[in-house]
CSV table of C-alpha atoms and ligand atoms in Angstrom, one decimal:
chain,number,residue,atom,x,y,z
K,1,MET,CA,5.2,-17.0,-18.1
K,2,LEU,CA,9.0,-16.6,-17.4
K,3,GLU,CA,11.3,-19.7,-18.0
K,4,PRO,CA,13.4,-20.3,-15.2
K,5,ASN,CA,17.4,-20.3,-16.1
K,6,VAL,CA,16.7,-18.6,-19.5
K,7,ILE,CA,17.9,-15.2,-20.1
K,8,PRO,CA,15.5,-13.4,-22.4
K,9,LYS,CA,16.8,-11.6,-25.5
K,10,SER,CA,13.9,-9.3,-25.5
K,11,GLU,CA,11.6,-7.8,-23.2
K,12,PRO,CA,9.4,-10.5,-21.6
K,13,THR,CA,5.5,-10.2,-20.4
K,14,ILE,CA,5.2,-10.9,-17.0
K,15,HIS,CA,1.9,-12.2,-15.0
K,16,VAL,CA,1.4,-10.4,-11.7
K,17,GLY,CA,-1.1,-12.0,-9.3
K,18,ILE,CA,-3.3,-9.1,-7.8
K,19,VAL,CA,-6.1,-11.1,-6.1
K,20,LEU,CA,-5.0,-14.8,-4.9
K,21,PRO,CA,-7.1,-17.7,-4.0
K,22,GLU,CA,-6.3,-17.2,-0.3
K,23,ASP,CA,-7.7,-13.6,-0.3
K,24,ASP,CA,-11.1,-15.3,-0.5
K,25,PHE,CA,-12.7,-13.3,-3.3
K,26,THR,CA,-16.1,-14.3,-5.0
K,27,SER,CA,-16.6,-10.9,-6.6
K,28,LEU,CA,-14.9,-8.0,-7.7
K,29,SER,CA,-15.3,-4.4,-9.1
K,30,ILE,CA,-13.3,-2.8,-12.1
K,31,GLN,CA,-13.5,0.8,-13.1
K,32,ILE,CA,-12.6,1.6,-16.8
K,33,PRO,CA,-10.7,4.8,-16.9
K,34,GLU,CA,-12.3,7.8,-18.5
K,35,ASN,CA,-9.8,8.5,-21.1
K,36,GLU,CA,-8.9,5.0,-22.7
K,37,ASP,CA,-11.1,2.5,-24.6
K,38,TYR,CA,-11.1,-0.9,-23.2
K,39,GLN,CA,-12.1,-4.2,-24.7
K,40,ILE,CA,-13.5,-7.2,-22.9
K,41,GLU,CA,-12.9,-10.9,-24.2
K,42,PHE,CA,-14.6,-13.9,-22.9
K,43,SER,CA,-15.8,-17.5,-24.1
K,44,GLY,CA,-14.9,-16.3,-27.8
K,45,ARG,CA,-17.0,-13.1,-27.7
K,46,SER,CA,-15.6,-9.5,-27.4
K,47,PHE,CA,-17.2,-6.1,-26.6
K,48,LEU,CA,-16.0,-2.6,-26.2
K,49,ILE,CA,-16.5,-1.0,-22.9
K,50,GLU,CA,-17.4,2.6,-22.5
K,51,PRO,CA,-14.8,4.9,-20.6
K,52,LYS,CA,-15.7,5.4,-17.0
K,53,THR,CA,-18.0,2.0,-16.7
K,54,GLU,CA,-17.7,0.2,-13.5
K,55,VAL,CA,-17.9,-3.7,-14.2
K,56,PHE,CA,-18.9,-5.9,-11.1
K,57,PHE,CA,-17.9,-9.3,-11.5
K,58,LYS,CA,-19.2,-12.3,-9.7
K,59,LEU,CA,-18.8,-15.8,-9.2
K,60,THR,CA,-22.1,-17.7,-9.8
K,61,GLY,CA,-21.5,-21.3,-9.6
K,62,GLU,CA,-19.2,-22.4,-12.5
K,63,LYS,CA,-19.4,-19.2,-14.1
K,64,ILE,CA,-18.2,-15.6,-13.8
K,65,THR,CA,-21.2,-13.2,-14.3
K,66,PHE,CA,-21.1,-9.6,-15.0
K,67,LYS,CA,-23.3,-6.8,-16.5
K,68,ILE,CA,-22.4,-4.2,-19.4
K,69,GLY,CA,-25.1,-1.9,-19.8
K,70,ALA,CA,-28.3,-3.7,-19.5
K,71,GLN,CA,-27.0,-6.9,-20.6
K,72,GLU,CA,-26.1,-9.6,-18.3
K,73,LEU,CA,-23.3,-11.9,-19.3
K,74,ASN,CA,-21.6,-15.0,-18.3
K,75,ALA,CA,-18.0,-16.1,-18.9
K,76,GLU,CA,-16.9,-19.9,-18.6
K,77,ASN,CA,-13.6,-19.6,-17.2
K,78,GLU,CA,-11.5,-16.6,-18.1
K,79,ILE,CA,-12.2,-13.1,-18.8
K,80,ARG,CA,-9.5,-10.5,-20.3
K,81,LEU,CA,-9.8,-6.6,-20.2
K,82,PHE,CA,-7.4,-4.4,-21.9
K,83,PRO,CA,-7.0,-1.1,-23.7
K,84,VAL,CA,-7.7,-1.0,-27.5
K,85,PHE,CA,-4.8,1.1,-28.1
K,86,LYS,CA,-1.4,0.1,-26.8
K,87,SER,CA,0.7,2.8,-25.3
K,88,GLU,CA,4.6,3.0,-25.6
K,89,THR,CA,5.2,4.3,-22.0
K,90,LEU,CA,3.3,4.7,-18.8
K,91,LYS,CA,1.7,7.7,-17.2
K,92,PRO,CA,0.9,8.0,-13.5
K,93,LYS,CA,-2.8,6.5,-12.5
K,94,GLN,CA,-2.9,5.1,-16.1
K,95,GLY,CA,-5.1,2.0,-16.4
K,96,ALA,CA,-8.3,0.3,-14.9
K,97,THR,CA,-8.9,0.6,-11.1
K,98,VAL,CA,-9.5,-2.3,-8.9
K,99,ARG,CA,-11.2,-1.7,-5.9
K,100,ASN,CA,-10.5,-3.3,-2.3
K,101,VAL,CA,-7.3,-5.1,-3.1
K,102,LEU,CA,-5.6,-6.8,-0.1
K,103,ALA,CA,-2.2,-5.0,0.8
K,104,GLY,CA,0.2,-6.6,3.3
K,105,ARG,CA,-1.5,-9.8,3.0
K,106,GLN,CA,0.6,-11.8,5.7
K,107,PHE,CA,1.1,-8.7,8.1
K,108,HIS,CA,-0.9,-7.4,10.9
K,109,TRP,CA,-1.4,-3.9,9.1
K,110,ARG,CA,-3.0,-5.7,6.0
K,111,LYS,CA,-5.6,-3.5,4.5
K,112,TYR,CA,-7.8,-3.1,1.4
K,113,ILE,CA,-6.6,-0.5,-1.2
K,114,ASN,CA,-7.7,0.5,-4.4
K,115,VAL,CA,-5.2,0.0,-7.2
K,116,THR,CA,-5.0,1.3,-11.0
K,117,LEU,CA,-3.4,-1.2,-13.2
K,118,PRO,CA,-2.1,-0.8,-16.6
K,119,GLU,CA,-2.3,-3.2,-19.6
K,120,THR,CA,-4.1,-6.4,-19.6
K,121,LEU,CA,-6.4,-7.8,-16.7
K,122,ILE,CA,-7.3,-11.4,-16.5
K,123,LEU,CA,-9.9,-12.5,-14.4
K,124,ARG,CA,-10.4,-16.4,-13.6
K,125,ARG,CA,-12.0,-18.8,-11.6
K,126,TYR,CA,-9.8,-20.9,-9.3
K,127,GLU,CA,-11.4,-23.5,-7.0
K,128,ASN,CA,-14.5,-21.5,-6.3
K,129,ARG,CA,-12.7,-18.3,-5.9
K,130,LEU,CA,-11.9,-15.2,-8.2
K,131,ILE,CA,-8.2,-14.5,-9.0
K,132,LEU,CA,-6.9,-11.9,-10.8
K,133,ILE,CA,-3.7,-11.3,-13.0
K,134,ASN,CA,-2.2,-8.3,-14.5
K,135,ALA,CA,-0.2,-9.0,-17.4
K,136,LEU,CA,2.2,-6.5,-18.6
K,137,PRO,CA,5.7,-5.8,-20.2
K,138,LEU,CA,8.5,-6.2,-17.8
K,139,GLU,CA,9.8,-2.7,-17.9
K,140,LYS,CA,6.5,-1.1,-17.2
K,141,TYR,CA,6.1,-3.7,-14.2
K,142,LEU,CA,9.4,-2.4,-12.9
K,143,MET,CA,8.6,1.2,-12.9
K,144,CYS,CA,5.5,0.6,-10.7
K,145,VAL,CA,7.7,-1.8,-8.4
K,146,ALA,CA,10.3,0.9,-7.6
K,147,THR,CA,7.8,3.3,-6.5
K,148,SER,CA,5.5,0.8,-4.7
K,149,GLU,CA,8.5,-0.3,-2.7
K,150,MET,CA,9.9,3.1,-1.9
K,151,GLY,CA,8.5,6.5,-2.0
K,152,ALA,CA,8.9,8.4,-5.2
K,153,GLU,CA,11.0,11.2,-3.5
K,154,CYS,CA,14.0,8.7,-3.6
K,155,PRO,CA,17.3,9.9,-5.1
K,156,SER,CA,17.6,8.4,-8.6
K,157,ALA,CA,20.5,6.4,-7.8
K,158,LEU,CA,18.4,4.5,-5.2
K,159,LEU,CA,15.4,3.9,-7.6
K,160,GLU,CA,18.1,2.7,-10.5
K,161,ALA,CA,19.5,0.2,-7.9
K,162,GLN,CA,16.3,-0.9,-6.8
K,163,THR,CA,15.1,-1.4,-10.2
K,164,ILE,CA,18.1,-3.4,-11.2
K,165,ALA,CA,17.7,-5.5,-8.2
K,166,ALA,CA,14.2,-6.1,-9.0
K,167,ARG,CA,14.7,-6.9,-12.5
K,168,SER,CA,17.5,-9.3,-11.7
K,169,TRP,CA,15.5,-11.1,-9.1
K,170,LEU,CA,12.5,-11.6,-11.2
K,171,LEU,CA,14.3,-12.9,-14.3
K,172,ALA,CA,16.4,-15.2,-12.3
K,173,ASN,CA,12.9,-16.5,-11.6
K,174,VAL,CA,14.2,-19.0,-8.7
K,175,GLU,CA,11.4,-19.1,-6.2
K,176,GLN,CA,8.3,-19.5,-8.5
K,177,LYS,CA,6.0,-19.4,-5.4
K,178,HIS,CA,2.8,-18.8,-7.6
K,179,ARG,CA,3.5,-20.7,-10.8
K,180,HIS,CA,0.5,-23.1,-10.4
K,181,LEU,CA,-1.8,-19.9,-10.6
K,182,GLY,CA,-0.5,-18.9,-13.9
K,183,MET,CA,1.5,-15.9,-12.0
K,184,ASP,CA,5.1,-15.0,-12.1
K,185,VAL,CA,4.9,-13.3,-9.0
K,186,CYS,CA,2.2,-11.8,-6.6
K,187,ASN,CA,1.7,-8.2,-5.8
K,188,ASP,CA,2.8,-8.3,-2.3
K,189,ASP,CA,5.9,-8.4,0.1
K,190,CYS,CA,5.9,-12.4,-0.5
K,191,CYS,CA,7.3,-11.3,-4.1
K,192,GLN,CA,7.7,-7.6,-4.7
K,193,ARG,CA,5.2,-5.1,-3.7
K,194,TYR,CA,3.3,-3.8,-7.0
K,195,GLN,CA,0.3,-1.6,-6.8
K,196,GLY,CA,0.2,-0.7,-10.5
K,197,THR,CA,0.4,3.0,-11.4
K,198,THR,CA,-1.4,4.1,-8.4
K,199,PHE,CA,1.7,5.9,-7.1
K,200,LEU,CA,3.7,5.8,-10.3
K,201,THR,CA,5.8,9.1,-10.8
K,202,GLU,CA,7.7,10.6,-13.6
K,203,HIS,CA,10.8,10.0,-11.4
K,204,SER,CA,10.4,6.3,-11.1
K,205,ILE,CA,9.6,5.9,-14.9
K,206,ARG,CA,12.9,7.5,-15.5
K,207,GLY,CA,14.6,5.1,-13.1
K,208,ALA,CA,13.3,2.1,-15.2
K,209,GLU,CA,14.2,3.8,-18.5
K,210,ASN,CA,17.7,4.7,-17.5
K,211,THR,CA,18.4,1.0,-16.4
K,212,ARG,CA,16.2,-0.8,-19.3
K,213,GLY,CA,17.4,-4.3,-19.6
K,214,LEU,CA,20.2,-4.2,-17.1
K,215,VAL,CA,20.7,-7.2,-14.8
K,216,LEU,CA,23.3,-8.5,-12.5
K,217,LEU,CA,25.2,-11.5,-13.5
K,218,TYR,CA,27.3,-13.9,-11.5
K,219,GLN,CA,29.2,-16.6,-13.7
K,220,ASP,CA,26.8,-15.8,-16.7
K,221,LYS,CA,23.8,-16.4,-14.7
K,222,ILE,CA,21.3,-13.8,-13.6
K,223,CYS,CA,21.6,-13.1,-9.7
K,224,ASP,CA,18.8,-13.9,-7.7
K,225,ALA,CA,19.0,-10.5,-6.1
K,226,ARG,CA,17.0,-10.4,-3.0
K,227,TYR,CA,16.6,-7.6,-0.7
K,228,SER,CA,15.1,-6.3,2.2
K,229,LYS,CA,14.1,-3.1,4.2
K,230,SER,CA,17.1,-2.9,6.6
K,231,CYS,CA,20.0,-5.4,7.3
K,232,GLY,CA,20.4,-3.6,10.7
K,233,GLY,CA,24.3,-3.0,10.0
K,234,VAL,CA,25.5,-6.3,8.9
K,235,MET,CA,24.2,-8.1,5.8
K,236,GLU,CA,22.9,-11.9,6.3
K,237,SER,CA,24.0,-14.8,4.4
K,238,PHE,CA,21.7,-16.5,1.9
K,239,GLU,CA,21.9,-20.1,3.6
K,240,ALA,CA,21.2,-18.6,7.0
K,241,ILE,CA,17.7,-17.6,5.9
K,242,TRP,CA,16.9,-20.0,2.8
K,243,GLY,CA,19.0,-23.0,3.8
K,244,GLY,CA,20.9,-25.1,1.0
K,245,GLU,CA,24.2,-24.1,-0.3
K,246,PRO,CA,26.1,-20.7,0.3
K,247,VAL,CA,25.5,-18.1,-2.7
K,248,PRO,CA,28.7,-16.3,-3.3
K,249,TYR,CA,27.1,-12.8,-3.8
K,250,PHE,CA,25.3,-13.0,-0.5
K,251,LYS,CA,28.1,-12.2,2.0
K,252,VAL,CA,27.9,-11.4,5.8
K,253,LYS,CA,29.1,-7.9,5.3
K,254,ALA,CA,29.3,-4.7,6.9
K,255,ASP,CA,26.8,-2.5,5.4
K,256,ALA,CA,29.4,0.4,5.5
K,257,GLU,CA,32.5,1.5,3.7
K,258,THR,CA,34.8,0.1,6.5
K,259,GLU,CA,33.7,-2.2,9.3
K,260,PRO,CA,32.5,-0.5,12.2
K,261,PRO,CA,34.4,-1.0,15.5
K,262,GLU,CA,31.2,-1.9,17.4
K,263,TRP,CA,31.0,-5.1,15.4
K,264,HIS,CA,32.5,-7.9,17.4
K,265,LYS,CA,32.4,-11.0,15.5
K,266,PRO,CA,30.7,-13.2,15.3
K,267,LEU,CA,27.3,-11.9,16.0
K,268,SER,CA,25.9,-15.4,16.4
K,269,ASP,CA,27.6,-15.1,20.0
K,270,GLU,CA,25.0,-13.6,22.1
K,271,LYS,CA,27.5,-11.3,24.3
K,272,ASN,CA,28.7,-9.8,20.7
K,273,LEU,CA,25.0,-9.3,19.9
K,274,ALA,CA,24.0,-7.7,22.8
K,275,HIS,CA,27.0,-5.2,22.5
K,276,TRP,CA,25.8,-4.8,18.8
K,277,LEU,CA,22.2,-4.2,19.6
K,278,LYS,CA,22.9,-1.5,22.1
K,279,SER,CA,25.4,0.4,19.7
K,280,VAL,CA,24.1,2.5,16.7
K,281,PRO,CA,27.3,2.1,14.5
K,282,GLN,CA,27.9,4.4,11.4
K,283,THR,CA,26.4,1.9,8.6
K,284,PHE,CA,24.6,3.2,5.6
K,285,CYS,CA,21.1,2.2,7.1
K,286,SER,CA,21.8,3.6,10.5
K,287,PRO,CA,20.0,6.8,11.7
K,288,HIS,CA,23.5,8.7,11.3
K,289,VAL,CA,23.0,8.4,7.5
K,290,VAL,CA,19.3,8.1,7.3
K,291,PRO,CA,17.3,9.7,10.2
K,292,GLU,CA,14.4,7.6,11.0
K,293,GLU,CA,12.0,10.8,10.8
K,294,THR,CA,12.8,11.5,7.3
K,295,LEU,CA,12.2,7.8,6.3
K,296,LYS,CA,8.5,8.4,5.8
K,297,LYS,CA,9.0,10.3,2.6
K,298,TYR,CA,10.9,7.7,1.2
K,299,LEU,CA,9.0,4.6,2.3
K,300,GLY,CA,6.1,3.5,0.4
K,301,GLY,CA,2.5,4.4,1.5
K,302,VAL,CA,1.3,1.4,3.3
K,303,ASP,CA,3.9,0.7,6.0
K,304,GLU,CA,3.4,1.7,9.5
K,305,GLU,CA,6.0,4.1,11.1
K,306,GLY,CA,8.5,3.2,13.6
K,307,HIS,CA,12.1,2.7,14.4
K,308,TYR,CA,13.8,-0.1,12.3
K,309,PHE,CA,17.5,0.2,12.9
K,310,ARG,CA,17.4,-0.7,16.7
K,311,TRP,CA,14.0,-1.5,18.3
K,312,THR,CA,12.5,-2.9,21.4
K,313,ILE,CA,9.3,-4.9,21.6
K,314,ASN,CA,7.4,-6.6,24.9
K,315,ILE,CA,4.8,-9.3,25.0
K,316,THR,CA,3.2,-10.4,28.0
K,317,GLN,CA,2.9,-14.0,28.9
K,318,GLU,CA,-0.7,-14.2,28.1
K,319,GLU,CA,-0.5,-12.4,24.7
K,320,LEU,CA,2.1,-14.7,23.8
K,321,VAL,CA,0.3,-17.9,24.9
K,322,ASN,CA,-2.7,-16.6,23.2
K,323,HIS,CA,-0.8,-15.9,19.8
K,324,LEU,CA,1.0,-19.2,19.9
K,325,ASN,CA,-2.0,-21.2,20.4
K,326,ARG,CA,-3.7,-19.5,17.8
K,327,GLN,CA,-0.7,-20.0,15.2
K,328,LEU,CA,0.5,-23.5,16.3
K,329,ASN,CA,-2.9,-25.1,17.3
K,330,LEU,CA,-1.3,-26.4,20.6
K,331,PRO,CA,-2.6,-26.5,24.2
K,332,ILE,CA,-0.1,-24.1,25.8
K,333,LYS,CA,-0.7,-23.1,29.3
K,334,ALA,CA,2.4,-21.3,29.9
K,335,VAL,CA,5.6,-20.5,28.0
K,336,LYS,CA,8.9,-21.2,30.4
K,337,ALA,CA,11.7,-20.1,27.9
K,338,LEU,CA,12.4,-19.0,24.4
K,339,ASN,CA,15.9,-20.3,23.5
K,340,VAL,CA,17.8,-19.4,20.5
K,341,LEU,CA,19.7,-22.3,19.2
K,342,GLN,CA,21.2,-20.8,15.8
K,343,ARG,CA,21.9,-17.6,14.5
K,344,GLY,CA,23.2,-16.2,11.1
K,345,GLY,CA,26.2,-13.8,10.7
K,346,SER,CA,23.9,-10.7,11.1
K,347,GLY,CA,22.7,-12.2,14.6
K,348,ARG,CA,19.3,-13.2,13.0
K,349,ALA,CA,18.1,-16.3,14.9
K,350,THR,CA,17.2,-19.2,12.4
K,351,LYS,CA,16.6,-22.0,15.0
K,352,MET,CA,14.8,-21.7,18.3
K,353,GLU,CA,13.1,-23.8,20.9
K,354,ILE,CA,9.9,-22.7,22.6
K,355,VAL,CA,9.6,-24.3,26.2
K,356,TYR,CA,6.1,-24.7,27.4
K,357,LEU,CA,3.8,-26.2,29.8
K,358,ASP,CA,1.0,-28.1,28.3
K,359,SER,CA,-2.7,-28.3,29.7
K,360,GLU,CA,-1.5,-31.0,32.2
K,361,ASN,CA,1.5,-29.1,33.2
K,362,ARG,CA,4.0,-31.2,31.5
K,363,GLU,CA,7.1,-29.6,29.8
K,364,GLN,CA,7.2,-29.7,26.1
K,365,ILE,CA,9.4,-28.1,23.5
K,366,PHE,CA,8.3,-26.8,20.1
K,367,SER,CA,11.3,-26.3,17.4
K,368,VAL,CA,11.2,-23.2,15.2
K,369,ASP,CA,13.4,-23.8,12.2
K,370,SER,CA,13.6,-20.8,10.1
K,371,GLU,CA,14.2,-16.9,10.4
K,372,TYR,CA,10.5,-16.4,9.1
K,373,ASP,CA,8.9,-18.6,11.6
K,374,VAL,CA,10.9,-16.9,14.5
K,375,ARG,CA,9.5,-13.5,13.4
K,376,ARG,CA,5.8,-14.9,12.9
K,377,LEU,CA,5.5,-17.0,16.1
K,378,LEU,CA,7.0,-14.5,18.6
K,379,HIS,CA,4.8,-11.7,18.4
K,380,PRO,CA,1.3,-11.0,16.7
K,381,SER,CA,2.6,-8.1,14.9
K,382,PHE,CA,5.3,-10.1,13.2
K,383,LEU,CA,8.7,-9.0,14.3
K,384,TYR,CA,10.6,-6.7,12.4
K,385,SER,CA,13.4,-9.0,12.2
K,386,SER,CA,14.9,-12.2,13.9
K,387,ALA,CA,18.2,-10.4,15.0
K,388,ILE,CA,16.9,-10.2,18.6
K,389,ILE,CA,18.1,-10.7,22.0
K,390,ILE,CA,15.3,-12.1,24.5
K,391,GLU,CA,15.0,-11.0,27.9
K,392,THR,CA,12.5,-11.9,30.6
K,393,LEU,CA,10.6,-10.0,33.3
K,394,PRO,CA,10.9,-10.5,36.2
K,395,LYS,CA,14.6,-12.0,35.6
K,396,ASN,CA,15.0,-15.9,36.4
K,397,ALA,CA,11.3,-16.3,37.2
K,398,GLU,CA,10.3,-19.8,36.3
K,399,ILE,CA,7.2,-18.4,34.5
K,400,PRO,CA,8.1,-14.9,33.0
K,401,GLU,CA,5.6,-12.4,33.2
K,402,THR,CA,6.8,-10.5,30.1
K,403,TYR,CA,9.3,-11.3,27.2
K,404,VAL,CA,11.4,-8.3,25.9
K,405,TYR,CA,12.7,-8.5,22.4
K,406,ARG,CA,15.6,-6.2,21.5
K,407,GLY,CA,16.2,-6.2,17.8
K,408,ALA,CA,18.0,-4.7,14.7
K,409,GLY,CA,16.9,-4.3,11.2
K,410,TRP,CA,13.6,-5.0,9.2
K,411,GLY,CA,13.3,-8.1,6.9
K,412,HIS,CA,15.9,-11.1,6.3
K,413,GLY,CA,18.6,-8.8,5.9
K,414,ALA,CA,20.4,-10.7,2.8
K,415,GLY,CA,21.5,-8.7,-0.2
K,416,LEU,CA,20.4,-5.2,-0.9
K,417,CYS,CA,19.3,-3.1,2.2
K,418,GLN,CA,16.9,-0.6,1.0
K,419,ILE,CA,17.3,1.7,3.8
K,420,GLY,CA,21.1,1.4,3.3
K,421,ALA,CA,20.9,1.9,-0.3
K,422,LEU,CA,19.0,5.0,0.4
K,423,GLY,CA,21.8,5.9,2.7
K,424,MET,CA,24.4,5.5,-0.1
K,425,SER,CA,22.6,7.4,-2.5
K,426,LEU,CA,22.2,10.3,-0.1
K,427,LYS,CA,25.8,10.1,0.2
K,428,GLY,CA,26.4,10.5,-3.6
K,429,TYR,CA,26.9,6.8,-4.5
K,430,ILE,CA,25.7,5.9,-8.1
K,431,ALA,CA,23.6,2.7,-8.7
K,432,GLN,CA,26.5,0.8,-9.8
K,433,ASP,CA,28.3,1.3,-6.6
K,434,ILE,CA,25.2,0.5,-4.6
K,435,VAL,CA,24.5,-3.2,-6.4
K,436,TYR,CA,28.0,-4.0,-6.4
K,437,HIS,CA,28.3,-3.3,-2.6
K,438,TYR,CA,25.2,-5.3,-1.8
K,439,TYR,CA,25.8,-8.4,-4.3
K,440,PRO,CA,29.8,-8.6,-4.1
K,441,GLY,CA,31.3,-10.1,-7.2
K,442,SER,CA,28.3,-9.6,-9.7
K,443,VAL,CA,28.7,-7.7,-12.8
K,444,LEU,CA,26.2,-5.4,-14.6
K,445,LYS,CA,24.9,-6.4,-18.2
K,446,LYS,CA,22.3,-5.1,-20.5
K,447,ILE,CA,20.6,-8.1,-21.9
K,448,TYR,CA,18.1,-6.3,-24.3
D,1,ZN,ZN1,4.5,-13.8,-3.7
D,2,ZN,ZN1,21.8,-2.1,6.0
């Protein structure tokens, strides 16, 4: 496991959660590859497994049972599967294949996919559920993250910038959302999207090799280099999204060489924001630089298609009431108003109130206190971002029939904007230019 606030002197091993307790797995199937010899270790025993074997693991009471050939075996608490021969580098589709792993855990497009995972697989029992961890050297992990996060056709400067941000974020290790499970990170957007070698390409292998050991530092500490898909034209501050003290390398800043004239400050003012949302300024993440039709070939394989820079989505009164009652467990009869109370520098709503009538027609208020919850609560499809203006139809109705959200960007918008970084690389900027633009004041350093 990584230690927080320790800069490693050599390449560390990291533990990636592939199946979490909340995924509700009690069985799991793993296919050993045809060209590698694997070993399985459990309860002090060890076996070689034939190539191409499919091993089916099942939780039975306190034990994990599985079959190898005709033999039925039991493991007490932990099973390790790993290739007998360690390989120096990684190849596309190298490793064992795990069937039906959850992707997009927290989103409406969640689906089950097969993933091919290199190096060591660790199966454990955790409170009557099976969990799965992939332990591997950090640089191999990063090769896979770059391609899982964005398509393999990305320009190399983008892959390199993305890899530097991912490496820094991981080693800064501030969030530690899954430490109690023995995982440094999970495999999904909650941390960084990781699908093993499933989509790995020679191109992304080079992206990691070209930046081996390179991290971003700010005053001798590794930067917590968080990133999102699209800022919408202006980058958000750290404190607007996660609270606490401002972090100097997350600035409210135009995602462009010069500030676009359409940016009337501050965007926390609704009039300015409405003007901003109607405009399509010349920022790196705008369709002027990255046409949205071409995004598909650069973005990873599991996202839905759509427009991300400027978008509009509607929800009817009935859909909203149903969604909120499901999410909040409240007796809401009608939503009278959605009022934004606070916004960050990119226009993202960070505090709002939902004014509603309860089952006895009494007016009540529910407070929403984070950008994440705004996105989660206002629409069952999870809004792309909370940089929104909310309109009602019909206008000035006491109980609106429809709420209309006009928005910008995709994700929290703080730090590196992935579509913007793509735009910069298409314009010929190198990786260093890109990371210095998104994390102003940071410096690159090779730590191993
Ligand atoms: Zn996570
Ligand atoms: Zn951007």
